[in-house]
């Protein structure tokens, strides 16, 4: 018999349900995707420092093992819940739904979902987010966007991290910008450092803009 | 091993589809896999064997229809050239950004199964 069904239909349905809930709660949801070690948690720590007192934030952290990322964000001062995937290379919408039910984090203004460190698999799974953020550190090499085009073309925002290390690494910032622009002509790109604070204000301004947009919608 | 999760979803969806037809076993499933879906056909077929092993569907076939993406340049039209092991770059002829269409398919197209009370696969 002919079937004609998307393989990830079950995930897409769960994601659509999450998105309806997030819209009703006027909650901005951001899905961060990157290689392991590119600085997603550090970016979020810097974001929490910059926005504490202005908005309520919370985080879901996906990892194969350990609670380290959630511990760091709790230490930074926001509710955080670790999702242990036990070997799976990405988060799916059902895990996010279950985590939100278990975590009891209330209704933050901004929910960060820190995906499992991986530039391939998380790309295919809609989590009900408002937008995806591709995070790329200057220690990884400027050719990452062309090597992993799916994530950079599907992320509305690219955040380059660890810019304080630029004098010490051969990373060609202009080339990275050009590759992201070629893949994603309408995307936004921020150059940041959680250490020096460069670009954090601009990134936070974008979050606030998007949150306001969601509240008006 | 992303493909394992995808194979599990395919198996689950096929089993759901078969529910209304009573008990039976899967003979063949045909799926469309796009070039940009981040799924490798060979790994998916390997995962299918693992997922169906020990179930009534052990030994069934997973056929993959590969769906390439199309690159189009606003100035040069369709661009067939690919970077080595890559896609989606600037146009190799005029360096304008390329538009990419399709290639994100990950769909179940067709399912053949044999109900337990008959000998031939259902169409």
Tab-separated table of C-alpha atoms in Angstrom:
chain	number	residue	atom	x	y	z
A	1	UNK	CA	0.000	0.000	0.000
A	2	UNK	CA	1.062	3.596	-0.588
A	3	UNK	CA	1.810	5.408	2.628
A	4	UNK	CA	3.176	8.925	1.995
A	5	UNK	CA	4.148	9.887	5.486
A	6	UNK	CA	7.061	11.886	6.772
A	7	UNK	CA	9.324	9.641	8.809
A	8	UNK	CA	9.632	12.258	11.500
A	9	UNK	CA	5.879	12.956	11.531
A	10	UNK	CA	5.608	11.930	15.199
A	11	UNK	CA	8.368	14.376	16.138
A	12	UNK	CA	6.865	17.116	13.978
A	13	UNK	CA	3.465	16.676	15.659
A	14	UNK	CA	5.002	16.853	19.129
A	15	UNK	CA	6.976	19.942	18.058
A	16	UNK	CA	3.838	21.633	16.698
A	17	UNK	CA	2.086	20.999	20.013
A	18	UNK	CA	5.047	22.445	21.939
A	19	UNK	CA	5.074	25.489	19.637
A	20	UNK	CA	1.373	26.139	20.340
A	21	UNK	CA	2.059	25.971	24.077
A	22	UNK	CA	5.075	28.291	23.822
A	23	UNK	CA	3.002	30.769	21.814
A	24	UNK	CA	0.179	30.721	24.359
A	25	UNK	CA	2.736	31.354	27.120
A	26	UNK	CA	4.493	34.092	25.077
A	27	UNK	CA	7.730	32.216	25.733
A	28	UNK	CA	10.681	32.730	23.388
A	29	UNK	CA	12.399	29.403	22.732
A	30	UNK	CA	15.879	29.181	21.248
A	31	UNK	CA	17.506	25.910	20.104
A	32	UNK	CA	21.326	26.112	20.240
A	33	UNK	CA	23.275	23.682	18.066
A	34	UNK	CA	27.045	23.320	17.721
A	35	UNK	CA	30.015	20.985	17.906
A	36	UNK	CA	31.011	19.796	21.378
A	37	UNK	CA	33.117	22.394	23.144
A	38	UNK	CA	32.220	25.376	21.010
A	39	UNK	CA	31.008	27.331	24.016
A	40	UNK	CA	27.214	27.036	24.108
A	41	UNK	CA	27.131	26.883	27.902
A	42	UNK	CA	29.603	29.755	28.252
A	43	UNK	CA	27.519	31.846	25.842
A	44	UNK	CA	24.446	31.129	27.974
A	45	UNK	CA	26.307	31.994	31.191
A	46	UNK	CA	27.284	35.346	29.672
A	47	UNK	CA	23.689	35.828	28.457
A	48	UNK	CA	22.342	35.131	31.933
A	49	UNK	CA	24.786	37.669	33.429
A	50	UNK	CA	23.652	40.273	30.907
A	51	UNK	CA	19.903	39.722	31.134
A	52	UNK	CA	19.324	38.811	34.790
A	53	UNK	CA	16.833	41.220	36.293
A	54	UNK	CA	15.315	42.048	32.909
A	55	UNK	CA	13.791	38.706	31.931
A	56	UNK	CA	13.242	35.283	33.468
A	57	UNK	CA	15.314	32.604	31.761
A	58	UNK	CA	15.546	28.830	31.990
A	59	UNK	CA	17.458	26.132	30.150
A	60	UNK	CA	17.155	22.538	29.032
A	61	UNK	CA	20.526	20.885	28.438
A	62	UNK	CA	20.922	17.827	26.262
A	63	UNK	CA	23.922	15.601	26.805
A	64	UNK	CA	24.763	11.953	26.530
A	65	UNK	CA	26.033	11.868	30.103
A	66	UNK	CA	26.582	14.079	33.187
A	67	UNK	CA	24.662	17.000	34.673
A	68	UNK	CA	27.568	19.399	34.246
A	69	UNK	CA	25.932	21.878	31.883
A	70	UNK	CA	22.747	22.174	33.918
A	71	UNK	CA	24.876	22.551	37.076
A	72	UNK	CA	26.783	25.431	35.485
A	73	UNK	CA	23.609	27.239	34.468
A	74	UNK	CA	22.008	26.717	37.863
A	75	UNK	CA	25.175	28.195	39.374
A	76	UNK	CA	24.728	31.126	36.980
A	77	UNK	CA	21.323	31.645	38.556
A	78	UNK	CA	18.648	30.172	36.296
A	79	UNK	CA	16.514	27.033	36.539
A	80	UNK	CA	18.106	24.354	34.354
A	81	UNK	CA	17.177	20.766	33.672
A	82	UNK	CA	19.481	18.181	32.182
A	83	UNK	CA	18.106	15.787	29.566
A	84	UNK	CA	20.322	12.711	29.418
A	85	UNK	CA	19.976	11.093	26.019
A	86	UNK	CA	21.943	7.995	26.932
A	87	UNK	CA	23.828	7.847	23.668
A	88	UNK	CA	21.416	9.558	21.296
A	89	UNK	CA	23.046	12.294	19.264
A	90	UNK	CA	20.204	14.829	19.341
A	91	UNK	CA	17.164	15.966	21.312
A	92	UNK	CA	13.679	15.267	19.997
A	93	UNK	CA	10.419	17.057	20.715
A	94	UNK	CA	9.051	14.299	22.930
A	95	UNK	CA	12.103	14.500	25.188
A	96	UNK	CA	11.607	18.250	25.460
A	97	UNK	CA	7.927	17.785	26.336
A	98	UNK	CA	8.741	15.224	29.021
A	99	UNK	CA	11.550	17.370	30.424
A	100	UNK	CA	9.276	20.398	30.679
A	101	UNK	CA	6.674	18.317	32.525
A	102	UNK	CA	9.282	16.997	34.955
A	103	UNK	CA	11.354	20.103	35.480
A	104	UNK	CA	8.673	22.367	36.937
A	105	UNK	CA	10.536	25.471	35.796
A	106	UNK	CA	7.428	27.624	35.681
A	107	UNK	CA	7.019	29.887	32.685
A	108	UNK	CA	10.247	31.698	31.862
A	109	UNK	CA	10.303	34.509	29.291
A	110	UNK	CA	13.132	32.858	27.399
A	111	UNK	CA	13.812	29.114	27.294
A	112	UNK	CA	17.199	28.054	25.957
A	113	UNK	CA	17.479	24.507	24.663
A	114	UNK	CA	21.128	23.520	24.533
A	115	UNK	CA	21.213	20.594	22.124
A	116	UNK	CA	23.649	17.684	22.221
A	117	UNK	CA	27.007	18.789	20.798
A	118	UNK	CA	26.713	17.687	17.172
A	119	UNK	CA	26.352	19.640	13.931
A	120	UNK	CA	24.451	16.986	11.976
A	121	UNK	CA	21.707	15.070	13.758
A	122	UNK	CA	19.998	17.839	15.787
A	123	UNK	CA	19.397	19.734	12.552
A	124	UNK	CA	16.534	17.451	11.470
A	125	UNK	CA	14.559	17.573	14.727
A	126	UNK	CA	12.106	20.424	15.249
A	127	UNK	CA	11.751	21.138	18.974
A	128	UNK	CA	9.017	23.759	18.662
A	129	UNK	CA	11.610	26.520	18.926
A	130	UNK	CA	11.253	30.048	17.548
A	131	UNK	CA	14.627	29.770	15.881
A	132	UNK	CA	17.795	27.724	15.790
A	133	UNK	CA	21.175	29.191	16.621
A	134	UNK	CA	24.325	27.699	15.124
A	135	UNK	CA	27.280	28.269	17.432
A	136	UNK	CA	30.768	28.163	15.959
A	137	UNK	CA	33.981	28.850	17.882
A	138	UNK	CA	37.064	30.402	16.330
A	139	UNK	CA	39.117	27.399	17.424
A	140	UNK	CA	37.192	25.138	15.015
A	141	UNK	CA	38.143	26.584	11.633
A	142	UNK	CA	36.294	28.939	9.329
A	143	UNK	CA	35.329	26.201	6.855
A	144	UNK	CA	32.716	24.650	9.200
A	145	UNK	CA	29.710	26.314	7.500
A	146	UNK	CA	30.468	24.733	4.106
A	147	UNK	CA	31.328	21.410	5.747
A	148	UNK	CA	28.049	21.308	7.705
A	149	UNK	CA	25.775	23.353	5.456
A	150	UNK	CA	22.419	22.078	6.704
A	151	UNK	CA	22.671	23.592	10.162
A	152	UNK	CA	24.110	26.900	8.989
A	153	UNK	CA	21.439	27.299	6.326
A	154	UNK	CA	18.587	26.435	8.714
A	155	UNK	CA	19.706	28.579	11.636
A	156	UNK	CA	18.325	32.085	11.659
A	157	UNK	CA	21.256	33.137	13.797
A	158	UNK	CA	24.922	32.181	13.803
A	159	UNK	CA	26.985	33.061	16.867
A	160	UNK	CA	30.752	32.942	16.537
A	161	UNK	CA	32.287	32.434	19.976
A	162	UNK	CA	35.704	32.815	21.640
A	163	UNK	CA	36.536	35.938	19.607
A	164	UNK	CA	39.098	36.855	22.300
A	165	UNK	CA	41.232	34.027	20.872
A	166	UNK	CA	41.282	35.457	17.324
A	167	UNK	CA	44.826	36.864	17.669
A	168	UNK	CA	46.082	33.373	18.568
A	169	UNK	CA	44.358	31.155	15.984
A	170	UNK	CA	44.400	31.143	12.176
A	171	UNK	CA	40.587	31.529	11.963
A	172	UNK	CA	39.610	33.739	9.009
A	173	UNK	CA	36.598	35.670	10.247
A	174	UNK	CA	35.798	37.163	6.828
A	175	UNK	CA	35.752	33.711	5.237
A	176	UNK	CA	33.404	32.368	7.934
A	177	UNK	CA	31.109	35.370	7.417
A	178	UNK	CA	31.148	34.827	3.649
A	179	UNK	CA	30.299	31.132	3.983
A	180	UNK	CA	27.418	31.794	6.389
A	181	UNK	CA	26.124	34.584	4.125
A	182	UNK	CA	26.253	32.278	1.083
A	183	UNK	CA	24.329	29.545	2.874
A	184	UNK	CA	21.896	31.822	4.614
A	185	UNK	CA	21.579	35.256	3.025
A	186	UNK	CA	18.904	36.466	5.477
A	187	UNK	CA	20.539	35.125	8.652
A	188	UNK	CA	22.081	37.230	11.413
A	189	UNK	CA	25.634	36.696	12.616
A	190	UNK	CA	27.190	37.786	15.902
A	191	UNK	CA	30.851	37.677	16.852
A	192	UNK	CA	31.090	37.135	20.586
A	193	UNK	CA	33.346	36.308	23.485
A	194	UNK	CA	31.989	35.161	26.825
A	195	UNK	CA	35.409	36.105	28.266
A	196	UNK	CA	35.809	39.665	26.960
A	197	UNK	CA	32.094	40.323	26.589
A	198	UNK	CA	32.383	41.288	22.926
A	199	UNK	CA	29.099	40.980	21.049
A	200	UNK	CA	27.099	39.773	24.044
A	201	UNK	CA	25.059	42.984	24.205
A	202	UNK	CA	24.135	42.742	20.497
A	203	UNK	CA	23.159	39.065	20.885
A	204	UNK	CA	21.058	39.907	23.956
A	205	UNK	CA	19.426	42.817	22.081
A	206	UNK	CA	18.332	40.334	19.420
A	207	UNK	CA	16.852	38.043	22.087
A	208	UNK	CA	14.960	40.974	23.624
A	209	UNK	CA	13.718	42.109	20.191
A	210	UNK	CA	12.457	38.631	19.407
A	211	UNK	CA	10.841	38.309	22.832
A	212	UNK	CA	9.018	41.624	22.328
A	213	UNK	CA	7.912	40.428	18.896
A	214	UNK	CA	6.509	37.264	20.381
A	215	UNK	CA	4.674	39.158	23.110
A	216	UNK	CA	3.055	41.438	20.524
A	217	UNK	CA	2.071	38.587	18.215
B	1	UNK	CA	23.958	6.725	15.170
B	2	UNK	CA	21.167	8.970	14.032
B	3	UNK	CA	19.953	6.377	11.514
B	4	UNK	CA	18.921	4.017	14.293
B	5	UNK	CA	16.382	6.544	15.550
B	6	UNK	CA	15.134	7.128	12.025
B	7	UNK	CA	14.791	3.374	11.375
B	8	UNK	CA	12.864	3.002	14.641
B	9	UNK	CA	10.456	5.754	13.533
B	10	UNK	CA	9.944	4.078	10.152
B	11	UNK	CA	9.224	0.750	11.803
B	12	UNK	CA	6.824	2.319	14.299
B	13	UNK	CA	4.965	4.197	11.552
B	14	UNK	CA	4.666	1.068	9.399
B	15	UNK	CA	3.383	-0.978	12.322
B	16	UNK	CA	0.785	1.725	13.075
B	17	UNK	CA	-0.335	1.667	9.451
B	18	UNK	CA	-0.705	-2.133	9.539
B	19	UNK	CA	-2.697	-2.181	12.788
B	20	UNK	CA	-6.096	-1.902	11.101
B	21	UNK	CA	-5.251	-4.885	8.877
B	22	UNK	CA	-4.688	-7.358	11.678
B	23	UNK	CA	-1.508	-9.297	12.391
B	24	UNK	CA	1.057	-9.677	9.654
B	25	UNK	CA	4.644	-9.178	8.701
B	26	UNK	CA	6.394	-6.479	6.682
B	27	UNK	CA	7.884	-7.607	3.366
B	28	UNK	CA	9.265	-4.346	2.038
B	29	UNK	CA	9.233	-0.656	2.875
B	30	UNK	CA	10.222	1.980	0.358
B	31	UNK	CA	11.412	5.339	1.656
B	32	UNK	CA	12.605	8.558	0.040
B	33	UNK	CA	15.813	9.969	1.481
B	34	UNK	CA	16.943	13.434	0.447
B	35	UNK	CA	20.531	14.368	-0.037
B	36	UNK	CA	20.241	17.045	2.655
B	37	UNK	CA	18.401	14.955	5.230
B	38	UNK	CA	21.631	13.894	6.966
B	39	UNK	CA	20.685	10.228	6.566
B	40	UNK	CA	23.013	7.722	4.905
B	41	UNK	CA	21.095	5.022	2.993
B	42	UNK	CA	23.521	2.231	3.821
B	43	UNK	CA	23.541	3.047	7.518
B	44	UNK	CA	19.751	3.284	7.439
B	45	UNK	CA	19.454	-0.178	5.898
B	46	UNK	CA	21.880	-1.547	8.470
B	47	UNK	CA	19.831	0.088	11.233
B	48	UNK	CA	16.635	-1.363	9.728
B	49	UNK	CA	18.039	-4.868	10.107
B	50	UNK	CA	18.906	-4.132	13.725
B	51	UNK	CA	15.504	-2.622	14.510
B	52	UNK	CA	13.503	-5.454	12.939
B	53	UNK	CA	15.682	-8.270	14.279
B	54	UNK	CA	13.710	-10.459	16.648
B	55	UNK	CA	10.382	-8.985	15.491
B	56	UNK	CA	7.935	-10.548	13.000
B	57	UNK	CA	9.477	-8.181	10.425
B	58	UNK	CA	12.964	-9.663	10.622
B	59	UNK	CA	14.326	-10.215	7.118
B	60	UNK	CA	12.154	-7.499	5.510
B	61	UNK	CA	13.694	-5.136	2.981
B	62	UNK	CA	14.120	-1.384	3.255
B	63	UNK	CA	14.462	0.167	-0.198
B	64	UNK	CA	15.807	3.710	-0.420
B	65	UNK	CA	14.976	6.146	-3.206
B	66	UNK	CA	17.697	8.771	-3.209
B	67	UNK	CA	16.475	12.340	-3.821
B	68	UNK	CA	19.163	14.798	-4.820
B	69	UNK	CA	18.893	18.512	-4.119
B	70	UNK	CA	18.857	20.985	-7.013
B	71	UNK	CA	21.142	23.997	-7.028
B	72	UNK	CA	19.946	27.012	-8.959
B	73	UNK	CA	21.838	30.209	-9.656
B	74	UNK	CA	19.720	33.282	-10.401
B	75	UNK	CA	22.041	34.188	-13.262
B	76	UNK	CA	23.231	30.826	-14.589
B	77	UNK	CA	20.173	28.620	-13.996
B	78	UNK	CA	20.534	25.080	-12.756
B	79	UNK	CA	24.066	24.269	-11.650
B	80	UNK	CA	25.075	20.632	-11.850
B	81	UNK	CA	28.617	21.045	-10.535
B	82	UNK	CA	29.293	20.027	-6.957
B	83	UNK	CA	32.154	20.811	-4.671
B	84	UNK	CA	34.113	17.721	-3.670
B	85	UNK	CA	31.889	15.949	-1.149
B	86	UNK	CA	29.829	19.078	-0.751
B	87	UNK	CA	26.871	21.049	-2.039
B	88	UNK	CA	25.353	24.442	-1.575
B	89	UNK	CA	28.102	26.899	-2.275
B	90	UNK	CA	28.477	30.000	-4.316
B	91	UNK	CA	27.870	29.462	-8.024
B	92	UNK	CA	31.100	28.071	-9.478
B	93	UNK	CA	30.517	30.081	-12.670
B	94	UNK	CA	29.640	33.545	-11.392
B	95	UNK	CA	30.053	33.310	-7.576
B	96	UNK	CA	26.466	34.365	-6.816
B	97	UNK	CA	24.750	32.560	-3.948
B	98	UNK	CA	23.050	29.346	-5.061
B	99	UNK	CA	19.459	28.553	-4.232
B	100	UNK	CA	18.865	24.967	-3.175
B	101	UNK	CA	15.562	23.181	-3.652
B	102	UNK	CA	14.468	19.761	-2.472
B	103	UNK	CA	16.762	17.178	-0.997
B	104	UNK	CA	15.232	17.359	2.481
B	105	UNK	CA	12.857	14.422	1.941
B	106	UNK	CA	12.590	11.718	4.563
B	107	UNK	CA	9.310	10.010	3.725
B	108	UNK	CA	7.781	6.565	3.781
B	109	UNK	CA	6.431	5.944	0.282
B	110	UNK	CA	5.222	2.378	0.140
B	111	UNK	CA	4.679	-0.577	2.429
B	112	UNK	CA	4.163	-4.218	1.419
B	113	UNK	CA	3.145	-6.693	4.075
B	114	UNK	CA	1.683	-10.147	4.339
B	115	UNK	CA	-1.301	-10.593	6.650
B	116	UNK	CA	-0.849	-13.732	8.729
B	117	UNK	CA	-3.863	-15.471	7.145
B	118	UNK	CA	-2.768	-15.169	3.479
B	119	UNK	CA	0.235	-16.337	1.492
B	120	UNK	CA	0.852	-13.415	-0.903
B	121	UNK	CA	2.030	-9.864	-0.003
B	122	UNK	CA	-0.719	-7.227	-0.004
B	123	UNK	CA	-0.219	-4.652	-2.799
